[in-house]
One Martini backbone bead per residue (centre of mass of N, CA, C, O) as a GRO file, in nm:
protein
  206
    1UNK     BB    1   0.329   0.000  -5.787
    2UNK     BB    2   0.048  -0.074  -5.642
    3UNK     BB    3  -0.225   0.093  -5.484
    4UNK     BB    4  -0.423   0.029  -5.182
    5UNK     BB    5  -0.691   0.049  -5.002
    6UNK     BB    6  -0.785   0.031  -4.655
    7UNK     BB    7  -1.035  -0.118  -4.472
    8UNK     BB    8  -1.296  -0.137  -4.261
    9UNK     BB    9  -1.610  -0.282  -4.168
   10UNK     BB   10  -1.722   0.027  -4.204
   11UNK     BB   11  -1.575   0.145  -4.492
   12UNK     BB   12  -1.315   0.271  -4.383
   13UNK     BB   13  -1.030   0.450  -4.438
   14UNK     BB   14  -0.697   0.341  -4.284
   15UNK     BB   15  -0.510   0.299  -4.566
   16UNK     BB   16  -0.223   0.160  -4.724
   17UNK     BB   17  -0.089  -0.054  -4.997
   18UNK     BB   18   0.149  -0.226  -5.129
   19UNK     BB   19   0.181  -0.420  -5.415
   20UNK     BB   20   0.317  -0.698  -5.568
   21UNK     BB   21   0.448  -0.728  -5.903
   22UNK     BB   22   0.477  -1.038  -5.899
   23UNK     BB   23   0.162  -1.076  -5.866
   24UNK     BB   24  -0.044  -0.764  -5.909
   25UNK     BB   25   0.186  -0.696  -6.183
   26UNK     BB   26   0.108  -0.866  -6.425
   27UNK     BB   27   0.097  -1.002  -6.742
   28UNK     BB   28  -0.154  -1.099  -6.903
   29UNK     BB   29  -0.276  -1.424  -6.958
   30UNK     BB   30  -0.548  -1.551  -7.153
   31UNK     BB   31  -0.484  -1.835  -7.214
   32UNK     BB   32  -0.408  -1.958  -6.901
   33UNK     BB   33  -0.679  -1.888  -6.785
   34UNK     BB   34  -0.874  -2.037  -6.971
   35UNK     BB   35  -0.723  -2.306  -6.907
   36UNK     BB   36  -0.768  -2.317  -6.630
   37UNK     BB   37  -1.078  -2.311  -6.621
   38UNK     BB   38  -1.125  -2.572  -6.801
   39UNK     BB   39  -0.974  -2.763  -6.595
   40UNK     BB   40  -1.156  -2.716  -6.360
   41UNK     BB   41  -1.433  -2.830  -6.503
   42UNK     BB   42  -1.332  -3.080  -6.616
   43UNK     BB   43  -1.247  -3.205  -6.325
   44UNK     BB   44  -1.550  -3.235  -6.232
   45UNK     BB   45  -1.624  -3.426  -6.415
   46UNK     BB   46  -1.719  -3.750  -6.393
   47UNK     BB   47  -1.777  -3.950  -6.636
   48UNK     BB   48  -2.060  -4.152  -6.621
   49UNK     BB   49  -2.168  -4.183  -6.875
   50UNK     BB   50  -2.418  -4.415  -7.043
   51UNK     BB   51  -2.470  -4.611  -7.312
   52UNK     BB   52  -2.608  -4.807  -7.576
   53UNK     BB   53  -2.541  -5.048  -7.828
   54UNK     BB   54  -2.645  -5.231  -8.033
   55UNK     BB   55  -2.447  -5.485  -7.902
   56UNK     BB   56  -2.611  -5.440  -7.592
   57UNK     BB   57  -2.878  -5.489  -7.648
   58UNK     BB   58  -3.138  -5.655  -7.583
   59UNK     BB   59  -3.161  -5.862  -7.853
   60UNK     BB   60  -3.166  -5.892  -8.197
   61UNK     BB   61  -3.072  -6.172  -8.346
   62UNK     BB   62  -3.304  -6.162  -8.532
   63UNK     BB   63  -3.434  -6.137  -8.846
   64UNK     BB   64  -3.749  -5.993  -8.880
   65UNK     BB   65  -3.699  -6.036  -9.208
   66UNK     BB   66  -3.673  -6.094  -9.503
   67UNK     BB   67  -3.493  -5.957  -9.748
   68UNK     BB   68  -3.724  -6.027  -9.975
   69UNK     BB   69  -4.074  -5.949 -10.090
   70UNK     BB   70  -4.236  -5.757  -9.851
   71UNK     BB   71  -4.185  -5.418  -9.902
   72UNK     BB   72  -3.952  -5.381  -9.683
   73UNK     BB   73  -3.694  -5.290  -9.549
   74UNK     BB   74  -3.404  -5.369  -9.467
   75UNK     BB   75  -3.318  -5.592  -9.210
   76UNK     BB   76  -3.127  -5.719  -8.917
   77UNK     BB   77  -3.234  -5.543  -8.664
   78UNK     BB   78  -3.436  -5.435  -8.357
   79UNK     BB   79  -3.143  -5.273  -8.258
   80UNK     BB   80  -3.139  -5.061  -8.413
   81UNK     BB   81  -3.120  -4.723  -8.419
   82UNK     BB   82  -3.401  -4.680  -8.588
   83UNK     BB   83  -3.529  -4.835  -8.339
   84UNK     BB   84  -3.748  -4.879  -8.087
   85UNK     BB   85  -3.494  -4.969  -7.867
   86UNK     BB   86  -3.245  -4.899  -7.946
   87UNK     BB   87  -2.924  -4.829  -8.014
   88UNK     BB   88  -2.668  -4.609  -7.992
   89UNK     BB   89  -2.469  -4.499  -8.187
   90UNK     BB   90  -2.257  -4.284  -8.026
   91UNK     BB   91  -2.200  -4.399  -7.751
   92UNK     BB   92  -2.147  -4.322  -7.437
   93UNK     BB   93  -1.848  -4.333  -7.223
   94UNK     BB   94  -1.661  -4.376  -6.971
   95UNK     BB   95  -1.469  -4.089  -6.891
   96UNK     BB   96  -1.150  -3.875  -6.822
   97UNK     BB   97  -1.151  -3.501  -6.848
   98UNK     BB   98  -0.896  -3.465  -6.728
   99UNK     BB   99  -0.611  -3.224  -6.697
  100UNK     BB  100  -0.287  -3.094  -6.715
  101UNK     BB  101  -0.076  -2.830  -6.548
  102UNK     BB  102   0.142  -2.659  -6.467
  103UNK     BB  103   0.244  -2.499  -6.244
  104UNK     BB  104   0.355  -2.227  -6.378
  105UNK     BB  105   0.063  -2.201  -6.527
  106UNK     BB  106  -0.100  -2.162  -6.280
  107UNK     BB  107   0.037  -1.934  -6.148
  108UNK     BB  108   0.015  -1.724  -6.380
  109UNK     BB  109  -0.298  -1.734  -6.381
  110UNK     BB  110  -0.353  -1.634  -6.094
  111UNK     BB  111  -0.182  -1.357  -6.146
  112UNK     BB  112  -0.387  -1.264  -6.381
  113UNK     BB  113  -0.645  -1.252  -6.219
  114UNK     BB  114  -0.545  -1.064  -6.000
  115UNK     BB  115  -0.468  -0.840  -6.165
  116UNK     BB  116  -0.717  -0.759  -6.293
  117UNK     BB  117  -0.858  -0.668  -6.021
  118UNK     BB  118  -0.706  -0.460  -5.970
  119UNK     BB  119  -0.731  -0.283  -6.243
  120UNK     BB  120  -1.062  -0.274  -6.180
  121UNK     BB  121  -1.106  -0.229  -5.888
  122UNK     BB  122  -1.179  -0.537  -5.715
  123UNK     BB  123  -0.968  -0.496  -5.482
  124UNK     BB  124  -1.025  -0.553  -5.139
  125UNK     BB  125  -0.885  -0.427  -4.826
  126UNK     BB  126  -0.873  -0.550  -4.528
  127UNK     BB  127  -0.772  -0.557  -4.180
  128UNK     BB  128  -1.040  -0.720  -4.067
  129UNK     BB  129  -1.211  -1.031  -3.996
  130UNK     BB  130  -1.471  -0.997  -3.717
  131UNK     BB  131  -1.676  -1.219  -3.534
  132UNK     BB  132  -1.846  -1.290  -3.232
  133UNK     BB  133  -2.068  -1.424  -3.428
  134UNK     BB  134  -2.303  -1.630  -3.601
  135UNK     BB  135  -2.396  -1.382  -3.831
  136UNK     BB  136  -2.521  -1.274  -4.149
  137UNK     BB  137  -2.610  -0.973  -4.092
  138UNK     BB  138  -2.328  -0.895  -4.006
  139UNK     BB  139  -2.198  -0.955  -4.290
  140UNK     BB  140  -2.397  -0.799  -4.465
  141UNK     BB  141  -2.305  -0.521  -4.346
  142UNK     BB  142  -2.036  -0.516  -4.454
  143UNK     BB  143  -2.072  -0.522  -4.749
  144UNK     BB  144  -2.241  -0.262  -4.765
  145UNK     BB  145  -1.981  -0.075  -4.640
  146UNK     BB  146  -1.834  -0.192  -4.918
  147UNK     BB  147  -2.021  -0.229  -5.183
  148UNK     BB  148  -2.106  -0.554  -5.196
  149UNK     BB  149  -2.256  -0.850  -5.354
  150UNK     BB  150  -2.023  -1.024  -5.536
  151UNK     BB  151  -1.788  -1.225  -5.326
  152UNK     BB  152  -1.451  -1.308  -5.266
  153UNK     BB  153  -1.322  -1.441  -4.955
  154UNK     BB  154  -0.994  -1.399  -4.823
  155UNK     BB  155  -0.855  -1.619  -4.570
  156UNK     BB  156  -0.612  -1.684  -4.340
  157UNK     BB  157  -0.798  -1.784  -4.153
  158UNK     BB  158  -1.057  -2.042  -4.025
  159UNK     BB  159  -1.328  -1.833  -3.936
  160UNK     BB  160  -1.614  -1.962  -3.843
  161UNK     BB  161  -1.794  -1.709  -3.801
  162UNK     BB  162  -1.750  -1.614  -4.106
  163UNK     BB  163  -1.808  -1.845  -4.256
  164UNK     BB  164  -2.084  -1.897  -4.178
  165UNK     BB  165  -2.196  -1.616  -4.199
  166UNK     BB  166  -2.156  -1.654  -4.529
  167UNK     BB  167  -2.263  -1.910  -4.647
  168UNK     BB  168  -2.602  -1.795  -4.670
  169UNK     BB  169  -2.475  -1.614  -4.925
  170UNK     BB  170  -2.518  -1.671  -5.262
  171UNK     BB  171  -2.267  -1.440  -5.359
  172UNK     BB  172  -2.072  -1.588  -5.141
  173UNK     BB  173  -1.733  -1.672  -5.073
  174UNK     BB  174  -1.502  -1.855  -4.919
  175UNK     BB  175  -1.130  -1.846  -4.869
  176UNK     BB  176  -0.830  -1.966  -4.867
  177UNK     BB  177  -0.513  -1.926  -4.975
  178UNK     BB  178  -0.485  -2.237  -5.054
  179UNK     BB  179  -0.786  -2.225  -5.233
  180UNK     BB  180  -0.729  -2.042  -5.475
  181UNK     BB  181  -0.894  -1.952  -5.778
  182UNK     BB  182  -0.969  -1.871  -6.115
  183UNK     BB  183  -1.271  -1.933  -6.111
  184UNK     BB  184  -1.358  -1.760  -5.859
  185UNK     BB  185  -1.217  -1.476  -5.928
  186UNK     BB  186  -1.400  -1.439  -6.194
  187UNK     BB  187  -1.697  -1.530  -6.070
  188UNK     BB  188  -1.650  -1.245  -5.876
  189UNK     BB  189  -1.648  -0.928  -5.897
  190UNK     BB  190  -1.522  -0.918  -5.587
  191UNK     BB  191  -1.219  -0.910  -5.393
  192UNK     BB  192  -1.179  -0.997  -5.056
  193UNK     BB  193  -0.890  -0.913  -4.861
  194UNK     BB  194  -0.680  -0.955  -4.599
  195UNK     BB  195  -0.394  -0.835  -4.501
  196UNK     BB  196  -0.282  -1.131  -4.447
  197UNK     BB  197  -0.359  -1.274  -4.696
  198UNK     BB  198  -0.178  -1.079  -4.892
  199UNK     BB  199   0.113  -1.202  -4.739
  200UNK     BB  200   0.074  -1.494  -4.816
  201UNK     BB  201   0.049  -1.454  -5.147
  202UNK     BB  202   0.344  -1.310  -5.161
  203UNK     BB  203   0.501  -1.541  -5.023
  204UNK     BB  204   0.392  -1.789  -5.235
  205UNK     BB  205   0.395  -1.612  -5.553
  206UNK     BB  206   0.657  -1.426  -5.574
   0.00000   0.00000   0.00000
């Protein structure tokens, strides 16, 4: 089992924690991690793009000139794709880009992502994250104490003081244990987790 240090908000080491190998020490499955990221990005797409084909553009019902004898190339409609104002050849139509992954695949991908952060020593456990007021400056000081710039902060409880304080920092995102996903874990350099959140993650995914 992997051992990680526990830090306080001042950046001092106050203990250690043994992580469950069933969640934080699995064999990394890069294919499932990739599929999970692709699925998440695909599911975000609106799929509302639309353009008209030559059959949908208004006008062009009459042949612009006779077939032979004009010196022009033969044309059947002024709404053909080669004409200005004509239709699009293979016009995009509204579609659903989303696809499904099995529950076991999703869980395996999430465990792989968490394991990769532990292996890279980019997984920081803090004993608690508590602020007495909504103050971005105070939260930024915590990040500086932990020597972190770009981070995903995983909380066990929806502490509004912490969430609102972190919201205005561009390179930081907060998430609850039930909203974590592979894309965010990989996107941010470091994952900061409270001790309580680690216990919850292990309870859910072990």
